[in-house]
Amino acid sequence: MVGPHDFSLQALHEFQTKLKPDKAVALIDSCFRDNYSERLAPLREIVPEPMCLYLNGGEDTKTLGLVREVALRLNDCKVTRRSLLYVVGGGSLLDFGGFLAAVYKRGIAVAYIPTTLMAMVDAAYGGKTAINAGEVKNLLGIFKEPDAIFLDESFLDSLSDREILSGYAEIVKYALLEDETFFGKVLSTDPLTHPAQLRALIDQCIHIKKRFVEADPLDLDTRQALNVGHTVGHALEGYSHASARPGFSPLRHGEAVLIGIIVELYIAHKLLGFPAERLQQIIAFSREYFSPFLFECKQYDAIIKLMAQDKKNSGDDIAVLALRRIGEPIKINVSRAQLRNAFDFYREVIGG
Ligand code: GLY
């Protein structure tokens, strides 16, 4: 797994001198077209404006239709198999851009410049690329490690509080996989503090992720621990997008993951004795920073149906990554009844 370089003109030059692409193009989150464009100054020295394509970030962008559309635009820009694609944005755009780079002319070089907290701590690393299909998140994807990652935490200034908090939920996940010390540090840090204060947490998450990815790059075994909270989280995220209506903002990835963490740790508490005190700390954190997700029992079946499609499952069982205690993840199968009880618990403690 490649580690991050600083996002500087010198680092970009050094990278390109080694890679020697015949051309560099950039796929950039459209929020940087008008606002915060000065943040991209080092990239603009390397990639001329006509070679910059803008696309909205977010899960709705991860479609095969858009892969086709952007591939045709790259072809119009005479992008060859020896060209380099920079992808600048959050996790969804990196998923999309990585997938595009993997399939365009059977694969071109790609470098990521993550601009959201979620992408900085998680999505940029480990080579997962993905496209959604129907209500199923990440149904299509390929492993493709980026050729480089450039990190600058000052991009976090450009984010809303909601976006920062969504990324912070992934930091909570990493804390659960690490140890009591890191967990204590993460839950006692104000997620909305100055970005520079978050840098040490970001670096630690990258370090943890590296360990899991190197041990199991294809996600067939121990890397699945990185899915704590995600079986329930992905289903809720997919469900909230599918049932979106005007005036209703669907769950962001990290928001759904934090709910997933509470639901899955409740099951872990019941079945494996995960400490109630740690679960209560996460609930208190969620109540302090996150809005409750309101849902009713009549929606449980639709959400569980989405969970049945999770890639970790085998046969009819639904697999979740539970923990015996902090730092001890274990994959277990859970019944529909256990999930229903855990949803009831979430609604009771969070106030849905
Ligand atoms: N985000 C989980 C993984 O990369 O495996």
Coordinates of C-alpha atoms and ligand atoms in Angstrom, one line a residue:
M1 CA 0.0 0.0 0.0
V2 CA 1.5 3.4 -1.0
G3 CA 1.9 5.9 1.8
P4 CA 0.9 9.6 1.3
H5 CA 3.2 12.3 0.1
D6 CA 2.6 16.0 1.0
F7 CA 0.5 17.7 -1.6
S8 CA 3.2 20.1 -3.0
L9 CA 4.5 21.1 -6.4
Q10 CA 7.8 19.4 -5.6
A11 CA 6.2 16.1 -4.6
L12 CA 4.0 16.1 -7.8
H13 CA 7.1 16.9 -9.9
E14 CA 9.1 14.1 -8.3
F15 CA 6.2 11.6 -8.9
Q16 CA 5.8 12.5 -12.5
T17 CA 9.5 12.4 -13.2
K18 CA 9.5 8.8 -12.0
L19 CA 6.3 7.8 -13.7
K20 CA 6.9 9.7 -17.0
P21 CA 3.3 9.8 -18.2
D22 CA 2.7 11.1 -21.7
K23 CA -0.1 13.3 -20.4
A24 CA -1.7 14.2 -17.1
V25 CA -5.5 14.8 -16.7
A26 CA -7.5 15.5 -13.6
L27 CA -11.0 14.5 -12.5
I28 CA -11.9 17.0 -9.9
D29 CA -14.9 17.4 -7.5
S30 CA -17.0 20.2 -9.0
C31 CA -17.0 22.0 -5.7
F32 CA -13.4 23.1 -6.6
R33 CA -14.4 24.7 -9.9
D34 CA -15.6 28.0 -8.3
N35 CA -14.7 27.7 -4.6
Y36 CA -11.5 26.8 -3.0
S37 CA -9.8 26.5 -6.4
E38 CA -6.7 28.2 -5.0
R39 CA -6.2 25.0 -2.9
L40 CA -5.4 23.1 -6.0
A41 CA -2.5 25.5 -7.0
P42 CA 0.2 22.8 -7.1
L43 CA -1.9 20.6 -9.4
R44 CA -2.8 23.4 -11.7
E45 CA 0.9 23.9 -12.4
I46 CA 1.0 20.3 -13.7
V47 CA -2.4 19.9 -15.3
P48 CA -3.7 22.6 -17.7
E49 CA -7.3 23.7 -17.2
P50 CA -8.5 22.1 -20.5
M51 CA -7.3 18.7 -19.1
C52 CA -9.4 19.1 -15.9
L53 CA -12.8 17.4 -15.9
Y54 CA -15.3 18.3 -13.1
L55 CA -17.8 15.9 -11.6
N56 CA -20.0 16.1 -8.6
G57 CA -18.9 13.9 -5.7
G58 CA -21.3 11.7 -3.8
E59 CA -22.7 8.2 -4.1
D60 CA -25.0 9.2 -7.0
T61 CA -22.0 9.7 -9.2
K62 CA -20.9 6.1 -8.9
T63 CA -22.8 4.8 -11.9
L64 CA -21.7 2.8 -15.0
G65 CA -23.4 5.4 -17.2
L66 CA -21.1 8.1 -15.9
V67 CA -18.0 5.8 -16.2
R68 CA -18.9 5.5 -19.9
E69 CA -19.5 9.3 -20.3
V70 CA -16.2 10.3 -18.6
A71 CA -14.3 7.6 -20.5
L72 CA -15.5 9.1 -23.8
R73 CA -14.3 12.5 -22.6
L74 CA -10.9 11.2 -21.7
N75 CA -10.8 9.6 -25.1
D76 CA -11.6 13.1 -26.6
C77 CA -8.7 14.5 -24.6
K78 CA -6.5 11.8 -26.3
V79 CA -5.7 10.1 -23.0
T80 CA -3.6 7.0 -23.8
R81 CA -2.6 3.9 -21.8
R82 CA 0.5 5.8 -20.8
S83 CA -1.3 8.8 -19.3
L84 CA -2.0 9.6 -15.7
L85 CA -5.3 10.5 -14.1
Y86 CA -5.4 12.6 -10.9
V87 CA -8.6 12.2 -8.9
V88 CA -9.3 15.1 -6.5
G89 CA -12.2 14.6 -4.1
G90 CA -13.9 12.6 -1.4
G91 CA -14.3 8.8 -1.1
S92 CA -17.1 8.4 -3.7
L93 CA -15.1 10.3 -6.4
L94 CA -12.0 8.2 -5.6
D95 CA -14.1 5.0 -5.8
F96 CA -15.4 6.3 -9.2
G97 CA -12.0 7.6 -10.5
G98 CA -10.1 4.5 -9.4
F99 CA -12.7 2.3 -11.2
L100 CA -12.4 4.4 -14.3
A101 CA -8.6 4.3 -14.3
A102 CA -8.7 0.5 -13.9
V103 CA -10.9 -0.1 -16.9
Y104 CA -10.1 2.8 -19.2
K105 CA -8.1 1.2 -22.1
R106 CA -7.6 -1.7 -19.7
G107 CA -5.9 0.4 -17.1
I108 CA -4.0 3.7 -16.7
A109 CA -2.0 5.2 -13.8
V110 CA -4.0 7.0 -11.1
A111 CA -3.0 9.3 -8.3
Y112 CA -5.4 10.4 -5.5
I113 CA -5.7 13.8 -3.8
P114 CA -8.3 13.1 -1.0
T115 CA -10.1 16.2 0.1
T116 CA -12.5 14.8 2.7
L117 CA -11.7 13.3 6.1
M118 CA -13.3 10.0 5.1
A119 CA -11.1 9.8 2.0
M120 CA -8.0 10.9 3.9
V121 CA -8.4 8.2 6.6
D122 CA -9.9 5.4 4.6
A123 CA -11.0 5.5 1.0
A124 CA -7.7 6.6 -0.6
Y125 CA -5.8 3.5 0.7
G126 CA -6.0 -0.1 0.0
G127 CA -7.0 -0.2 -3.7
K128 CA -10.7 -0.6 -3.5
T129 CA -12.6 1.0 -6.4
A130 CA -16.4 0.8 -6.8
I131 CA -19.5 1.6 -8.7
N132 CA -23.1 1.2 -7.4
A133 CA -25.9 -0.6 -9.2
G134 CA -29.5 -0.3 -8.3
E135 CA -29.7 0.0 -4.5
V136 CA -26.6 -2.0 -4.0
K137 CA -23.6 0.0 -3.0
N138 CA -20.2 -1.0 -4.5
L139 CA -21.7 -3.9 -6.5
L140 CA -19.1 -3.5 -9.2
G141 CA -15.4 -2.9 -8.5
I142 CA -11.8 -3.8 -9.0
F143 CA -8.8 -3.7 -6.8
K144 CA -6.4 -1.1 -8.1
E145 CA -3.8 0.5 -5.9
P146 CA -3.2 4.2 -6.8
D147 CA 0.3 5.0 -8.0
A148 CA 0.5 7.8 -5.5
I149 CA -1.5 9.6 -2.8
F150 CA -1.0 13.3 -1.9
L151 CA -2.3 14.5 1.4
D152 CA -3.0 18.0 2.7
E153 CA -5.2 18.1 5.8
S154 CA -5.9 21.8 5.1
F155 CA -8.5 20.7 2.6
L156 CA -10.7 19.9 5.6
D157 CA -11.3 23.7 6.0
S158 CA -13.4 23.5 2.9
L159 CA -15.9 20.9 4.4
S160 CA -19.1 21.4 6.3
D161 CA -19.3 20.1 9.9
R162 CA -21.5 17.3 8.7
E163 CA -18.9 16.2 6.2
I164 CA -16.1 16.2 8.8
L165 CA -18.3 14.3 11.3
S166 CA -19.0 11.7 8.6
G167 CA -15.3 11.1 8.2
Y168 CA -14.8 11.1 11.9
A169 CA -17.0 8.0 12.2
E170 CA -14.3 6.1 10.2
I171 CA -11.8 7.3 12.7
V172 CA -14.0 5.8 15.5
K173 CA -14.0 2.6 13.6
Y174 CA -10.2 2.5 13.4
A175 CA -10.0 3.3 17.2
L176 CA -12.2 0.2 17.8
L177 CA -9.7 -1.9 15.9
E178 CA -6.6 -0.5 17.6
D179 CA -6.5 -0.2 21.4
E180 CA -7.9 1.5 24.5
T181 CA -5.4 4.3 24.3
F182 CA -6.3 5.3 20.7
F183 CA -10.0 4.8 21.4
G184 CA -9.8 7.2 24.4
K185 CA -7.9 9.8 22.3
V186 CA -10.4 9.6 19.5
L187 CA -13.5 9.9 21.7
S188 CA -12.0 12.7 23.7
T189 CA -11.0 14.8 20.6
D190 CA -13.5 17.4 19.3
P191 CA -14.0 16.2 15.7
L192 CA -14.6 19.9 14.7
T193 CA -11.3 21.1 16.0
H194 CA -8.7 22.8 13.7
P195 CA -7.6 20.4 10.9
A196 CA -4.0 20.4 12.0
Q197 CA -5.1 18.9 15.3
L198 CA -6.6 16.0 13.3
R199 CA -3.4 15.2 11.5
A200 CA -2.0 12.8 14.1
L201 CA -5.3 10.9 14.2
I202 CA -5.3 10.7 10.3
D203 CA -1.7 9.4 10.3
Q204 CA -2.6 6.7 12.9
C205 CA -5.6 5.5 10.9
I206 CA -3.5 5.2 7.8
H207 CA -1.0 3.2 9.8
I208 CA -3.7 0.9 11.1
K209 CA -5.2 0.5 7.6
K210 CA -1.8 -0.3 6.1
R211 CA -1.4 -3.2 8.6
F212 CA -4.8 -4.8 7.6
V213 CA -4.4 -4.2 3.9
E214 CA -0.9 -5.7 3.8
A215 CA -2.0 -8.8 5.7
D216 CA -4.9 -9.4 3.3
P217 CA -4.9 -7.2 0.2
L218 CA -7.8 -8.9 -1.5
D219 CA -10.2 -8.6 1.5
L220 CA -10.8 -12.3 1.8
D221 CA -10.1 -12.7 5.5
T222 CA -8.5 -10.4 8.2
R223 CA -9.0 -7.1 6.2
Q224 CA -12.8 -7.6 6.6
A225 CA -12.3 -6.3 10.2
L226 CA -12.2 -2.9 8.5
N227 CA -15.9 -3.5 7.9
V228 CA -16.9 -2.9 11.5
G229 CA -20.2 -1.1 11.4
H230 CA -20.4 -1.5 7.6
T231 CA -22.8 -4.4 7.2
V232 CA -25.6 -2.4 8.8
G233 CA -24.1 0.9 7.6
H234 CA -24.0 0.1 3.9
A235 CA -27.6 -1.1 4.1
L236 CA -28.8 2.0 5.8
E237 CA -26.9 4.2 3.4
G238 CA -28.4 2.4 0.4
Y239 CA -31.8 2.4 1.9
S240 CA -31.7 6.1 2.7
H241 CA -30.6 6.9 -0.9
A242 CA -33.3 4.7 -2.4
S243 CA -36.0 6.3 -0.3
A244 CA -34.7 9.9 -0.7
R245 CA -37.4 12.4 -1.4
P246 CA -37.4 16.2 -1.9
G247 CA -36.2 18.0 1.2
F248 CA -34.7 14.9 2.8
S249 CA -31.0 14.5 2.8
P250 CA -29.8 10.9 2.6
L251 CA -27.3 9.5 5.2
R252 CA -23.7 10.2 4.5
H253 CA -21.4 7.2 4.5
G254 CA -19.9 7.8 7.9
E255 CA -23.3 8.7 9.5
A256 CA -24.6 5.3 8.4
V257 CA -21.4 3.6 9.6
L258 CA -21.7 5.1 13.1
I259 CA -25.3 3.8 13.3
G260 CA -23.9 0.5 12.1
I261 CA -21.3 0.5 14.8
I262 CA -23.9 1.0 17.5
V263 CA -26.2 -1.7 16.1
E264 CA -23.4 -4.2 15.6
L265 CA -21.7 -3.5 18.9
Y266 CA -25.0 -4.0 20.7
I267 CA -25.1 -7.5 19.1
A268 CA -21.4 -7.9 20.1
H269 CA -22.3 -7.0 23.6
K270 CA -25.1 -9.5 23.8
L271 CA -23.3 -12.4 22.1
L272 CA -19.6 -11.8 22.9
G273 CA -19.6 -9.6 26.0
F274 CA -18.3 -6.4 24.3
P275 CA -18.1 -4.0 27.3
A276 CA -21.3 -2.0 27.8
E277 CA -19.2 1.0 29.0
R278 CA -17.5 1.3 25.7
L279 CA -20.8 1.0 23.8
Q280 CA -22.3 3.7 26.0
Q281 CA -19.3 6.0 25.3
I282 CA -20.0 5.7 21.5
I283 CA -23.7 6.3 22.1
A284 CA -22.8 9.4 24.1
F285 CA -20.5 10.6 21.3
S286 CA -23.2 9.9 18.7
R287 CA -25.8 11.9 20.7
E288 CA -23.4 14.8 21.1
Y289 CA -22.4 15.2 17.4
F290 CA -24.8 13.3 15.1
S291 CA -28.5 13.7 14.3
P292 CA -30.6 10.6 15.0
F293 CA -31.7 8.6 12.0
L294 CA -35.4 8.1 12.3
F295 CA -36.8 4.9 11.1
E296 CA -39.7 2.5 12.1
C297 CA -40.0 -1.2 12.6
K298 CA -42.0 -1.5 9.3
Q299 CA -38.7 -0.5 7.5
Y300 CA -36.6 -3.2 9.1
D301 CA -37.3 -5.8 6.5
A302 CA -36.2 -3.6 3.6
I303 CA -33.0 -2.7 5.4
I304 CA -32.3 -6.4 6.3
K305 CA -32.9 -7.3 2.7
L306 CA -30.1 -5.0 1.6
M307 CA -27.9 -6.5 4.3
A308 CA -28.5 -9.9 2.8
Q309 CA -26.5 -8.8 -0.3
D310 CA -23.4 -7.8 1.7
K311 CA -20.3 -9.2 0.2
K312 CA -19.1 -10.8 3.5
N313 CA -22.1 -13.1 3.6
S314 CA -22.0 -16.8 2.6
G315 CA -25.3 -18.6 2.0
D316 CA -28.3 -17.1 3.8
D317 CA -26.5 -15.9 6.8
I318 CA -25.8 -12.2 7.5
A319 CA -22.2 -11.6 8.6
V320 CA -21.2 -8.7 10.8
L321 CA -17.8 -7.7 12.1
A322 CA -18.3 -7.8 15.9
L323 CA -15.7 -7.2 18.6
R324 CA -15.1 -9.1 21.9
R325 CA -13.3 -6.0 23.1
I326 CA -11.4 -3.1 21.6
G327 CA -8.8 -4.5 19.3
E328 CA -10.4 -7.9 19.0
P329 CA -12.6 -8.1 15.9
I330 CA -14.4 -11.3 15.0
K331 CA -16.7 -12.1 12.1
I332 CA -20.0 -13.6 13.2
N333 CA -23.3 -14.6 11.6
V334 CA -26.4 -12.9 13.0
S335 CA -30.1 -13.8 12.8
R336 CA -32.8 -11.5 11.5
A337 CA -34.3 -11.5 15.1
Q338 CA -31.0 -10.3 16.6
L339 CA -30.8 -7.5 14.0
R340 CA -34.4 -6.4 14.8
N341 CA -33.6 -6.3 18.5
A342 CA -30.5 -4.2 17.8
F343 CA -32.4 -1.8 15.6
D344 CA -34.9 -1.4 18.5
F345 CA -32.0 -0.7 20.8
Y346 CA -30.6 2.0 18.5
R347 CA -34.0 3.7 18.3
E348 CA -34.4 3.6 22.0
V349 CA -31.0 5.0 22.9
I350 CA -30.7 7.5 20.1
G351 CA -34.3 8.7 20.2
G352 CA -35.7 7.6 16.8
Ligands
GLY1 N1 -12.9 0.5 3.7 C1 -12.6 -0.8 4.0 C2 -11.5 -1.4 3.2 O1 -10.8 -0.7 2.5 O2 -11.3 -2.6 3.3

